[in-house]
GROMACS .gro file of C-alpha atoms in nm:
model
  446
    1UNK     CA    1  -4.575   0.125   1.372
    2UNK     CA    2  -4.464   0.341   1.656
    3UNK     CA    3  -4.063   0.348   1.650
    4UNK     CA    4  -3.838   0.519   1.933
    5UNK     CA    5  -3.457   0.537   1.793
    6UNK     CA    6  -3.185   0.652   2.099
    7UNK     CA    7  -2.908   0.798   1.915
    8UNK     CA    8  -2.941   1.030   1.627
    9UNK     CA    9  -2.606   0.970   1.471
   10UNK     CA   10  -2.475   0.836   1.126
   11UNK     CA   11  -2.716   0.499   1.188
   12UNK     CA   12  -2.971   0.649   1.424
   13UNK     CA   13  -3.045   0.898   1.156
   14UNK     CA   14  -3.068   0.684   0.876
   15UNK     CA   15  -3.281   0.429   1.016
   16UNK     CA   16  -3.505   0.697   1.128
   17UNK     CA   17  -3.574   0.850   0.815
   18UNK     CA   18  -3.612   0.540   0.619
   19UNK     CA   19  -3.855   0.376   0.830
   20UNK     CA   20  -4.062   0.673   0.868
   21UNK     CA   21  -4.040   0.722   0.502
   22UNK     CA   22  -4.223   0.361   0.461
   23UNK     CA   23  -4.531   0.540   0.724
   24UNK     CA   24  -4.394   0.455   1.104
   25UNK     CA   25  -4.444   0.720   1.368
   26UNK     CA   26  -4.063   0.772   1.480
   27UNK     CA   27  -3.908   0.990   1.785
   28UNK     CA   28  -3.534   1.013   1.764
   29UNK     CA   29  -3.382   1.095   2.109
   30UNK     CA   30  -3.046   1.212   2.200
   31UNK     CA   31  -2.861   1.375   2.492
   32UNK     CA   32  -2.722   1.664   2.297
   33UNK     CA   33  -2.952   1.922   2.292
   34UNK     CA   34  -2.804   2.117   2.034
   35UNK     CA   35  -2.769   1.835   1.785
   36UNK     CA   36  -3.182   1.801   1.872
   37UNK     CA   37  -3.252   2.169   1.827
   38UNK     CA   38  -3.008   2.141   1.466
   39UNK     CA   39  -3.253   1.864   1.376
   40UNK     CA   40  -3.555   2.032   1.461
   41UNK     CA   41  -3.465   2.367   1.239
   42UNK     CA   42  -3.410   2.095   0.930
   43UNK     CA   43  -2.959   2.086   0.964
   44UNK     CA   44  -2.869   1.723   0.961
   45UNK     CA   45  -2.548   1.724   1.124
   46UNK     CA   46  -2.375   1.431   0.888
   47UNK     CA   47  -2.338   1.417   0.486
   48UNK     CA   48  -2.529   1.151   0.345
   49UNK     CA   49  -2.661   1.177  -0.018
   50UNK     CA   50  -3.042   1.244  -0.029
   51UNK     CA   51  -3.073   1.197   0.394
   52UNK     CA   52  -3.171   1.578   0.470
   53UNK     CA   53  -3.457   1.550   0.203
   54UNK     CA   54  -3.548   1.274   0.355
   55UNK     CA   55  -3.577   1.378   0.706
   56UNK     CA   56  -3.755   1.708   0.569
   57UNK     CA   57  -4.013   1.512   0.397
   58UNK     CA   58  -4.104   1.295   0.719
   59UNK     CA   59  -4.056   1.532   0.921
   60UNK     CA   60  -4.318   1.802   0.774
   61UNK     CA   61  -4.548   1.495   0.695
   62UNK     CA   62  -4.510   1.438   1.110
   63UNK     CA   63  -4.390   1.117   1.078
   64UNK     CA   64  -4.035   1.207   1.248
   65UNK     CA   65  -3.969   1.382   1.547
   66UNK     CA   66  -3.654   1.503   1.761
   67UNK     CA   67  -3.646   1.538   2.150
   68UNK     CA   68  -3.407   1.537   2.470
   69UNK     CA   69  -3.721   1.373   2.607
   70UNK     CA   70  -3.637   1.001   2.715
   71UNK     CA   71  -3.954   0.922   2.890
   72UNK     CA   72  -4.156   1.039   2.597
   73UNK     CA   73  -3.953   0.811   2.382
   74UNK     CA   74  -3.973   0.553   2.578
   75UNK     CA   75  -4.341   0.581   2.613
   76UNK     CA   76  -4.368   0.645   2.252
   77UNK     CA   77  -4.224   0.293   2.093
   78UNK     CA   78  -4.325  -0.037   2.062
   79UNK     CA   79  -3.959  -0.059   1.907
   80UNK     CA   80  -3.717   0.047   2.095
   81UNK     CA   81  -3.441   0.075   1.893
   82UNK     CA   82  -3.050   0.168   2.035
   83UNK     CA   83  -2.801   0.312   1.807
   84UNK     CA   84  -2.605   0.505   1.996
   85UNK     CA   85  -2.195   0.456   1.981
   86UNK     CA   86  -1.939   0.213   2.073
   87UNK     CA   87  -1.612   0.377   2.065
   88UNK     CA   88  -1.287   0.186   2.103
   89UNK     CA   89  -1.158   0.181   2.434
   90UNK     CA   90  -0.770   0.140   2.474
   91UNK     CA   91  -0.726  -0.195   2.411
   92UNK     CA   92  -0.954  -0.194   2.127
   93UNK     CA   93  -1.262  -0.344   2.298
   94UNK     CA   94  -1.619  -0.166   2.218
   95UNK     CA   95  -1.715   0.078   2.448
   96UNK     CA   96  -2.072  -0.054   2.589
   97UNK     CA   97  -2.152   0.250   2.826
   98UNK     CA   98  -2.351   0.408   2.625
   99UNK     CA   99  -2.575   0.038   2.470
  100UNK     CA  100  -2.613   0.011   2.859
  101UNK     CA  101  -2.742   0.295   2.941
  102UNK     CA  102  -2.972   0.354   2.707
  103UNK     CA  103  -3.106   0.030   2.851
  104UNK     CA  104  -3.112   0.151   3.185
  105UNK     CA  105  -3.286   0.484   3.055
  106UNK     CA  106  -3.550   0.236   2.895
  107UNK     CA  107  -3.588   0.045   3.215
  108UNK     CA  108  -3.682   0.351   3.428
  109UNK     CA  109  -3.960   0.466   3.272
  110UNK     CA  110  -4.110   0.154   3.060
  111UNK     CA  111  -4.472   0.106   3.163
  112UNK     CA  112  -4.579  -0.177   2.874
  113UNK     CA  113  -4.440  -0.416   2.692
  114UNK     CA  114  -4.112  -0.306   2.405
  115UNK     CA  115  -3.829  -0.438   2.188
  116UNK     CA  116  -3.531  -0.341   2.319
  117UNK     CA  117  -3.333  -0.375   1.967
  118UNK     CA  118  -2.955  -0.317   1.974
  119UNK     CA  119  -2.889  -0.144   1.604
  120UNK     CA  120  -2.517  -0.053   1.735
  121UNK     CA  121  -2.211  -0.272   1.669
  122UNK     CA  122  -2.166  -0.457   1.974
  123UNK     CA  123  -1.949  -0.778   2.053
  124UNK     CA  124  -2.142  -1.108   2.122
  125UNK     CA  125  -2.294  -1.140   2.437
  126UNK     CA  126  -2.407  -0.719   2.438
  127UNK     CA  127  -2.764  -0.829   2.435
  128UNK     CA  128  -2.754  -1.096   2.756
  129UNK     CA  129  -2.589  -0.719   2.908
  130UNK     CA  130  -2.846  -0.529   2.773
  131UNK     CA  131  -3.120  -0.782   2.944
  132UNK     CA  132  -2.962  -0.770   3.273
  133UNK     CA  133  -2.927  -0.391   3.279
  134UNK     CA  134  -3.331  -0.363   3.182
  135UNK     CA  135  -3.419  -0.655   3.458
  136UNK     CA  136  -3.177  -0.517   3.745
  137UNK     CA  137  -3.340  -0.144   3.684
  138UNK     CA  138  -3.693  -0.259   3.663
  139UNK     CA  139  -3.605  -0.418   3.954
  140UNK     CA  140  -3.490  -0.115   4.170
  141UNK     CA  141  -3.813  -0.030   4.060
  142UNK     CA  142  -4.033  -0.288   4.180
  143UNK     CA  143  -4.215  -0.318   3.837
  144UNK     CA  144  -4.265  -0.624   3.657
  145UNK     CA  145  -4.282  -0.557   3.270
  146UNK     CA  146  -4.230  -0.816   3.002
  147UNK     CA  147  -3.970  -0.712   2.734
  148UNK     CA  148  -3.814  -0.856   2.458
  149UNK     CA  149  -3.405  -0.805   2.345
  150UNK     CA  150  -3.329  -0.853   1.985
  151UNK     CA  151  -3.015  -0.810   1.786
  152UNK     CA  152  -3.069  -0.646   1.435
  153UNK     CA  153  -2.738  -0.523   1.322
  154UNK     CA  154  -2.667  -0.267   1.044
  155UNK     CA  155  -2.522  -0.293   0.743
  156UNK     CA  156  -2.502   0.028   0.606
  157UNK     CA  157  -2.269   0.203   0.381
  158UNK     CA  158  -2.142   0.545   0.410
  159UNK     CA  159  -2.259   0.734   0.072
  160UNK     CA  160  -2.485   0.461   0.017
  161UNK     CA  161  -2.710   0.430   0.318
  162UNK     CA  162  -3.006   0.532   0.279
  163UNK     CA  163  -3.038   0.289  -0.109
  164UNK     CA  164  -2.858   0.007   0.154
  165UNK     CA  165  -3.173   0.048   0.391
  166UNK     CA  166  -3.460   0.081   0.143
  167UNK     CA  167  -3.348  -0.234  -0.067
  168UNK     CA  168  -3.166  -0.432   0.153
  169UNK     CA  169  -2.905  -0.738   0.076
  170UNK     CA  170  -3.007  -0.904   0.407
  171UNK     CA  171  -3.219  -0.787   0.706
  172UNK     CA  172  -3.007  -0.997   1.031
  173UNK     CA  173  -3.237  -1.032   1.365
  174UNK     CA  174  -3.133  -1.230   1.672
  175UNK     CA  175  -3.351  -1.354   1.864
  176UNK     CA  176  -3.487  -1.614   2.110
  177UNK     CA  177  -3.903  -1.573   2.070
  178UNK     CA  178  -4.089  -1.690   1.746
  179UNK     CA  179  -4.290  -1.336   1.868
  180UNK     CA  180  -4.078  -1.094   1.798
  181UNK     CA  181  -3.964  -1.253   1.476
  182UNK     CA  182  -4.254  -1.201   1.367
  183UNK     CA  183  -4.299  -0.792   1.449
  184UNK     CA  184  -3.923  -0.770   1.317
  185UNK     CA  185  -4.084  -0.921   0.993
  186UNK     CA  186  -4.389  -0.665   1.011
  187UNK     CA  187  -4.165  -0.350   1.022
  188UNK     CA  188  -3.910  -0.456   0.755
  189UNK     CA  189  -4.188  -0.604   0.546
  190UNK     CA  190  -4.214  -0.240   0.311
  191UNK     CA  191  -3.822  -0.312   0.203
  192UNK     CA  192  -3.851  -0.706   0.134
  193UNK     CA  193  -4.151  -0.696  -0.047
  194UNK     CA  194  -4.007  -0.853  -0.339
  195UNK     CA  195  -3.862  -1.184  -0.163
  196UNK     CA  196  -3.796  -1.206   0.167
  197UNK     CA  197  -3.448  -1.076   0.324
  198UNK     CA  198  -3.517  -1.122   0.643
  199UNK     CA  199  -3.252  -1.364   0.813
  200UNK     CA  200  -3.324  -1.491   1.154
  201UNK     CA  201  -3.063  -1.686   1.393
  202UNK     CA  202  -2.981  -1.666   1.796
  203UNK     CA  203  -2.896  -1.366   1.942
  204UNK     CA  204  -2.534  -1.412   1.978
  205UNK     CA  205  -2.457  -1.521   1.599
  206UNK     CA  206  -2.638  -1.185   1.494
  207UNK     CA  207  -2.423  -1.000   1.680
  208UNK     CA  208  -2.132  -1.190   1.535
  209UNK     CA  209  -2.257  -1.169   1.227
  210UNK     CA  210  -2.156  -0.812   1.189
  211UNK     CA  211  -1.836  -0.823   1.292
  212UNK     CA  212  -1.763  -1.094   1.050
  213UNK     CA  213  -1.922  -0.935   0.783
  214UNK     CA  214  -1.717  -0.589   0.829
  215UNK     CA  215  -1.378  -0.828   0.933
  216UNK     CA  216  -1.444  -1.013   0.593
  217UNK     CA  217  -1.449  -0.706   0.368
  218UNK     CA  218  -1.118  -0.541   0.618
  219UNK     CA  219  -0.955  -0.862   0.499
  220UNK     CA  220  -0.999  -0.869   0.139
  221UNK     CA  221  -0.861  -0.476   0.158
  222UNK     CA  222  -0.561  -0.573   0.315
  223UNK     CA  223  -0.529  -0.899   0.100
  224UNK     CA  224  -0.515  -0.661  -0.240
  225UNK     CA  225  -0.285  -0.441  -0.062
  226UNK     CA  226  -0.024  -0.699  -0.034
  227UNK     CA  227  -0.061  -0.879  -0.311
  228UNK     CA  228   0.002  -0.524  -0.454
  229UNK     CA  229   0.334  -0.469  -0.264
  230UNK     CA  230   0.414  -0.819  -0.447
  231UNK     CA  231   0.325  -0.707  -0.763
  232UNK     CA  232   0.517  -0.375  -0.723
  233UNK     CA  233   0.851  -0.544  -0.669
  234UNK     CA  234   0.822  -0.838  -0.908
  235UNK     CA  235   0.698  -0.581  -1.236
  236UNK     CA  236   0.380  -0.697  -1.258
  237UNK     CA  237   0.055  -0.463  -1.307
  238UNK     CA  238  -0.181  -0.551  -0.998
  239UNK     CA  239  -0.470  -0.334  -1.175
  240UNK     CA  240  -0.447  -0.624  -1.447
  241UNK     CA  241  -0.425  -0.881  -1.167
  242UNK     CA  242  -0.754  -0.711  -1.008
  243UNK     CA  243  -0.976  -0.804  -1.320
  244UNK     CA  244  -0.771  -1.104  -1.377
  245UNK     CA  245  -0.883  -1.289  -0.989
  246UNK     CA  246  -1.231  -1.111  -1.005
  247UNK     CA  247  -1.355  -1.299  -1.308
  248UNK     CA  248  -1.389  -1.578  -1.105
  249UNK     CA  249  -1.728  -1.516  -0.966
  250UNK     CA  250  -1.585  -1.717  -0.626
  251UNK     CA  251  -1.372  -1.401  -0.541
  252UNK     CA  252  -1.570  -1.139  -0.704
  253UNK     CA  253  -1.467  -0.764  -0.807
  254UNK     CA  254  -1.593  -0.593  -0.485
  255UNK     CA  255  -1.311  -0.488  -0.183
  256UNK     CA  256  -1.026  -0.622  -0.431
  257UNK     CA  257  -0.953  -0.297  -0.544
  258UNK     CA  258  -0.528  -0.165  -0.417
  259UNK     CA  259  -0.502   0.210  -0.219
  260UNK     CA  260  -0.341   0.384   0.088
  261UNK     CA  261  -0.573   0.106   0.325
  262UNK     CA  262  -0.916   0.140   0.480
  263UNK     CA  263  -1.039   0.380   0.734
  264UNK     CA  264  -1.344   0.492   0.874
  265UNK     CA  265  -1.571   0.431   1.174
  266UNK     CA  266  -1.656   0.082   1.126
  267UNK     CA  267  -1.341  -0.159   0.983
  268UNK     CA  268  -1.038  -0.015   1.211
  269UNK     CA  269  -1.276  -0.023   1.504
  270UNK     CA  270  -1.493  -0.364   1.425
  271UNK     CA  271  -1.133  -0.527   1.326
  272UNK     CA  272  -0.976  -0.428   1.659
  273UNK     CA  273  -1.312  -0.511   1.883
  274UNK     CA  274  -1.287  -0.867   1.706
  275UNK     CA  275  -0.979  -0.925   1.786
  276UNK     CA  276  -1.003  -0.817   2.145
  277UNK     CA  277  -1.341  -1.078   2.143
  278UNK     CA  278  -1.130  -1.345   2.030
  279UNK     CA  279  -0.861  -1.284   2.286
  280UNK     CA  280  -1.130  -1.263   2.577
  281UNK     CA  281  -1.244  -1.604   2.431
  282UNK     CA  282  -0.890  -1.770   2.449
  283UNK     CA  283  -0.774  -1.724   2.087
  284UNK     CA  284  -0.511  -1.560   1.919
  285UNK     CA  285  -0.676  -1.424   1.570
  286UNK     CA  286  -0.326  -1.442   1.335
  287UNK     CA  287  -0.564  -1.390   1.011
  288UNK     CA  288  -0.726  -1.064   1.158
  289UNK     CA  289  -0.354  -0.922   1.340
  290UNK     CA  290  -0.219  -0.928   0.982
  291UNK     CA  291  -0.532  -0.750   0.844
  292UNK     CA  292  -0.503  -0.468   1.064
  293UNK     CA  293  -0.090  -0.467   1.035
  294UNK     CA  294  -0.118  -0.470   0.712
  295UNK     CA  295  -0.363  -0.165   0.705
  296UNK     CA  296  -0.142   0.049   0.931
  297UNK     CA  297   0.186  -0.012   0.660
  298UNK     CA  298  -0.045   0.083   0.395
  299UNK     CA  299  -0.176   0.424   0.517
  300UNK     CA  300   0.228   0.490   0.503
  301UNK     CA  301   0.303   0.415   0.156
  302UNK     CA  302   0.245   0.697  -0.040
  303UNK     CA  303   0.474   0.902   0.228
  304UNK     CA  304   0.724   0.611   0.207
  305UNK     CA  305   0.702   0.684  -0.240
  306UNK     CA  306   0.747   1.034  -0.181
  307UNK     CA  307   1.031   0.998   0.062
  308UNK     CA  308   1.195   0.763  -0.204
  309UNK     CA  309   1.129   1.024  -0.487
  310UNK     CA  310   1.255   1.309  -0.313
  311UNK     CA  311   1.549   1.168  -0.170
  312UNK     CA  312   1.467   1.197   0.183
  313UNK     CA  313   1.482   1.603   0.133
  314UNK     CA  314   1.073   1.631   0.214
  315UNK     CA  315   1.141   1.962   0.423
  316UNK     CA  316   1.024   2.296   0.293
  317UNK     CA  317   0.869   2.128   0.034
  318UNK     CA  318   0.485   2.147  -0.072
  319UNK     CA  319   0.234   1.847  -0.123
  320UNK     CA  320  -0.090   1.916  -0.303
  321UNK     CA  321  -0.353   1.639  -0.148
  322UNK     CA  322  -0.673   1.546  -0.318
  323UNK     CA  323  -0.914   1.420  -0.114
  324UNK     CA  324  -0.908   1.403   0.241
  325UNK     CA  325  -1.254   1.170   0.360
  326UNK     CA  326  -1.189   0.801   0.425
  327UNK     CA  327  -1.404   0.741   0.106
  328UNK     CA  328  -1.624   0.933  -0.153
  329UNK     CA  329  -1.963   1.078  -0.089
  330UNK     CA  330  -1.837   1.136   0.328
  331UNK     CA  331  -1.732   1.402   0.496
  332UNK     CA  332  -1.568   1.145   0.763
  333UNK     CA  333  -1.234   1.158   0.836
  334UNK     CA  334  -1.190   0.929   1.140
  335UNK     CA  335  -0.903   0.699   1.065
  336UNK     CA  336  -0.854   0.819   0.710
  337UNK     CA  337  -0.565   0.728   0.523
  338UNK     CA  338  -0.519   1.119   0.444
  339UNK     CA  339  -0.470   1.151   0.816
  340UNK     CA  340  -0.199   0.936   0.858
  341UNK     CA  341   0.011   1.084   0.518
  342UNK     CA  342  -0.052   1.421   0.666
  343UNK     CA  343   0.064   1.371   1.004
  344UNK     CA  344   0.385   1.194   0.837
  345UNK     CA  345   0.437   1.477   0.578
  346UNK     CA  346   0.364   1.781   0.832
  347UNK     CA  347   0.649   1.572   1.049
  348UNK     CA  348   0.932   1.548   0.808
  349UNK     CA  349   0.876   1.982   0.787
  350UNK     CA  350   0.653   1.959   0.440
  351UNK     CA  351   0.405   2.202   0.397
  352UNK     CA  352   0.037   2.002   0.309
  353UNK     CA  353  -0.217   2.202   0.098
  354UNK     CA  354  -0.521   1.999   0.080
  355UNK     CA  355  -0.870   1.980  -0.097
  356UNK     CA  356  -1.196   1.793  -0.031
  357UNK     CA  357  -1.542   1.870  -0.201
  358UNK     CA  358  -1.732   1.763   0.168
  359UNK     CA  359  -1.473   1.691   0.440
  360UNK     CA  360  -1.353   2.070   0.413
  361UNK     CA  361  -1.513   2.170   0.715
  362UNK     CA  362  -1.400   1.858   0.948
  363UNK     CA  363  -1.042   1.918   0.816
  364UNK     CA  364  -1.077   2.213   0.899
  365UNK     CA  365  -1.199   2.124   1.262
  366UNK     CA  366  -0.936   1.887   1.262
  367UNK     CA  367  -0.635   2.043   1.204
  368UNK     CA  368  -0.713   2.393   1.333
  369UNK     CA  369  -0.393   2.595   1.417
  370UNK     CA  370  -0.204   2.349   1.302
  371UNK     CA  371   0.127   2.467   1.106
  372UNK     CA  372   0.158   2.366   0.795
  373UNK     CA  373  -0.151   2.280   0.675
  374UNK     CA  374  -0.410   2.439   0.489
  375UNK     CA  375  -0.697   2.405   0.277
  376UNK     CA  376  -0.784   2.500  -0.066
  377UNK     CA  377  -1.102   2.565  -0.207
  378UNK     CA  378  -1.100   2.372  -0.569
  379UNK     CA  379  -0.838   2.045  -0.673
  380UNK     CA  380  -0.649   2.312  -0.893
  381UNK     CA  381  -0.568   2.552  -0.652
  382UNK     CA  382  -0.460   2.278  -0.435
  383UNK     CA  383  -0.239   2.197  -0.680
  384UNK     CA  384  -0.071   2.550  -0.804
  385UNK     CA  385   0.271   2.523  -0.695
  386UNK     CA  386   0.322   2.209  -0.524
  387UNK     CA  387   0.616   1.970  -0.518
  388UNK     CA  388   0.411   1.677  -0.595
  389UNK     CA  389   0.009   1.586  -0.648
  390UNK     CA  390  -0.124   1.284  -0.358
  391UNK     CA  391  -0.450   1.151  -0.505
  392UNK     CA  392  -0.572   0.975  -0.141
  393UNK     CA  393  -0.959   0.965  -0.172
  394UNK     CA  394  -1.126   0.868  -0.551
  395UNK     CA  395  -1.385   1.115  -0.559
  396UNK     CA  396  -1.572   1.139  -0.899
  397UNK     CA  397  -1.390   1.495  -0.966
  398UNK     CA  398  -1.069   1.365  -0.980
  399UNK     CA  399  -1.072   1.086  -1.228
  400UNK     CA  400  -1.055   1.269  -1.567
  401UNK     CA  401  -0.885   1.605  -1.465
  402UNK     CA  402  -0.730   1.842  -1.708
  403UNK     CA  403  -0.375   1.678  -1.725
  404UNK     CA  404  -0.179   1.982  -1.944
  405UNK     CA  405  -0.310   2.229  -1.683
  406UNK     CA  406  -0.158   2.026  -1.415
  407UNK     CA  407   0.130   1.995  -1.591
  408UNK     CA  408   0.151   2.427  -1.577
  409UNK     CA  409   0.038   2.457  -1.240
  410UNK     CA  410   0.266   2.185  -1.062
  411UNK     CA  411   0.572   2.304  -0.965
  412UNK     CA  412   0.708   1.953  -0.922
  413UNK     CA  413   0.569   1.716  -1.227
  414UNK     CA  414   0.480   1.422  -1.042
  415UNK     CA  415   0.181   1.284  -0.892
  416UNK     CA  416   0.138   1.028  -0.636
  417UNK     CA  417  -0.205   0.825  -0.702
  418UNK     CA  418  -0.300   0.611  -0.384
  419UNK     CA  419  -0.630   0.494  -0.572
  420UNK     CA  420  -0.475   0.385  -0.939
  421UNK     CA  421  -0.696   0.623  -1.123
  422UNK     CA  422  -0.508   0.663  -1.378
  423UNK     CA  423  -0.333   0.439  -1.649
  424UNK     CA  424   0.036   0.509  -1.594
  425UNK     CA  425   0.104   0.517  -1.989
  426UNK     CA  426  -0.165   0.791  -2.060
  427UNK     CA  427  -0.016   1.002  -1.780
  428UNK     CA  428   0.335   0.987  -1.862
  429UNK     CA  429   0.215   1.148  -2.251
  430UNK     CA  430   0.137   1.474  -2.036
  431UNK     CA  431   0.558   1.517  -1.902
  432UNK     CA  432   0.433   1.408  -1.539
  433UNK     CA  433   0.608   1.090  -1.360
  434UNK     CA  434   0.349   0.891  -1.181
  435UNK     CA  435   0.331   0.659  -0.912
  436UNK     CA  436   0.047   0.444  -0.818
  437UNK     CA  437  -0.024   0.134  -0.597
  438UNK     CA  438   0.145  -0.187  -0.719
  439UNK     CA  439   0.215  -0.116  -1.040
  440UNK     CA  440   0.479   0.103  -1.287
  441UNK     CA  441   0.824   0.150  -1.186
  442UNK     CA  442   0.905  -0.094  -0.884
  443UNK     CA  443   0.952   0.122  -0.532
  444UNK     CA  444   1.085  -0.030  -0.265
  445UNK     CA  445   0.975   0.145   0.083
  446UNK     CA  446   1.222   0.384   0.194
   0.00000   0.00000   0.00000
């Protein structure tokens, strides 16, 4: 099938590759030229395990293609597919410039009939937008094409996409003709083959759909958080509570697990453009407020630990940090927890030496010039005479590390683990006092 993505970001890219992998003819377009001529010369300009091969592979078998070209994209597609972004505006509403002007850009030079599919996060009632942006332009035009507009949300995770798009837990379309079901069924058939994922439902519960689905798993983060704070202050062990409540196959063991809160491109912004939805709609969200309150006292905990530890004196002092990318297997750092304990740290006058395996170079973009912060290039040299070890991000590197030579490198013998990687008994053998999330010695924030 003949495919035309707008957007060549973290889902435009992805999509791309994976559904020219299964043999469809797709042109990815985008406005920035030099993220087009990156693509072109083989640099994919996101991490994501095993995407670049895959993009190579389609793209020398000329199944994938790159342009600045609109009306060639347009012309291109039975499928045309927007994924562009929806950035928070300032009271946390999605941003829909971008959705609608793709569809305006689709509208000018259609010629036949097209799915206009909305693959970006978008509050309910984006696609009635997107329809009257395509009918008010073809109008201008004086041209009468038929068009379809179909929801068919992501559900992709970072580290993970390209597995979450090949064998998918659900395949969500919205729409409102038994036609285009049916061609939504046609192009996802090669990653449903062995029972059918595809889930169809109106338009505007699709595009809710999403939102609940990324609101749900926000909530069950924050939910573990607090019942952590609980457990910290009444001596219990919430790592033992963890397995305890996710036996029972009704809550499950996935998003229950206790850290420094969620970050991200998706949760802080879906939770925020839900709640702004709800408000538009007459209703005060209580559930999702506490989610996200709780989030934004949980990115300050391990600051509020060290504060406690050292007395207040932070000044002057070194903090090695390990891991700096919302999660593992990402170089994104938008909304990361490390953020927030850096900003706090490099406030109170302490000095923040930091390592990453991926999100080097956007830490580096980041926090260029500023003083106080640097970067080192391995987890040990991070750690060579620092005050105290954060643990903020569980990469795989991190969870059996070489606890005597920590020990002789740290100049202060404690280590603050925001992801509970390590059991607090085992540590303690190695002369090094250790504070985790919700369980050992009780902390009460400073």
């Amino acid at each position: 099938m003949r495919v035309t993505i707008f957007g060549s970001g973290y889902v435009g890219l992805v999509t791309g590759a994976c559904l020219a992998d299964a043999g469809n003819h797709v042109v990815c377009v985008d406005i920035d030229a030099q993220k087009i001529e990156r693509l072109k010369r083989g640099e994919i300009p996101i991490h994501e395990p095993g995407l670049e091969a895959l993009i190579k592979r389609n793209a020398e078998a000329g199944r994938i293609e790159f342009t600045t070209d609109a009306a060639k994209g347009v012309e291109h597609g039975l499928f045309q597919l927007i994924a562009v972004g929806t950035p928070p505006g300032e009271d946390g509403s999605a941003d829909l410039r971008y959705v609608l002007a793709v569809a305006r850009t689709i509208a000018t030079h259609m010629s036949r009939y097209c799915i206009v599919i909305t693959k970006s996060t978008v509050p309910v009632g984006t696609a009635d937008r997107v329809r009257g942006q395509l009918e008010a332009t073809l109008a201008e035009r004086g041209a009468k094409v038929e068009f379809d507009v179909v929801s068919n949300p992501e559900f992709l995770k970072e580290g993970a996409a390209i597995a979450d798009f090949m064998k998918p837990d659900r395949v969500v379309v919205g729409t409102d003709n038994p036609r285009t079901t049916e061609l939504l069924r046609a192009l996802y058939e090669p990653f449903t083959r062995n029972h059918d994922r595809l889930i169809v439902m109106d338009i505007r519960s699709s595009e809710l759909t999403k939102y609940a689905a990324n609101a749900m798993l926000a909530t069950k983060i924050s939910f573990m958080n607090e019942l952590a704070n609980i457990a910290e202050r009444v001596g219990a062990d919430i790592e033992k509570v963890r397995i305890g409540i996710g036996s029972d196959p009704r809550i499950g063991y996935s998003f229950i697990y206790p850290g420094t809160g969620y970050g991200g491109s998706c949760f802080p912004k879906d939770v925020q453009a839900l709640i702004r939805s709800a408000h538009q709609a007459g209703h005060e969200p209580a559930i999702l407020n506490a989610v996200e309150a709780v989030n934004a006292r949980q990115k300050e905990v391990l600051f509020h630990k060290m504060t406690r530890h050292f007395g207040g004196e932070l000044a002057g002092r070194t903090v090695a940090l390990w891991g700096l990318a919302f999660k593992p297997n990402t170089d994104d750092m938008r909304e990361a927890p490390s953020r927030t304990l850096i900003d706090l740290l490099l406030k109170a006058g302490a000095r923040v030496r930091a390592f990453d395996p991926i999100a080097a170079a956007e830490a580096e973009r980041i926090y260029a010039g500023v003083a106080g912060f640097s970067l080192a290039k391995s987890a040990y040299e991070a750690a060579e005479g620092a005050d105290a070890l954060a643990i903020v991000t569980e990469w795989q590197e991190f969870r059996s590390p070489d606890f005597d030579r920590l020990r002789e490198v740290l100049k202060g013998a404690v280590i603050f683990d925001g992801r509970n990687l390590y059991d607090p008994a085992m540590v303690s053998r190695f002369g090094l006092t250790y504070y985790a999330i919700g369980r050992g010695k009780p902390l009460a924030d400073a």
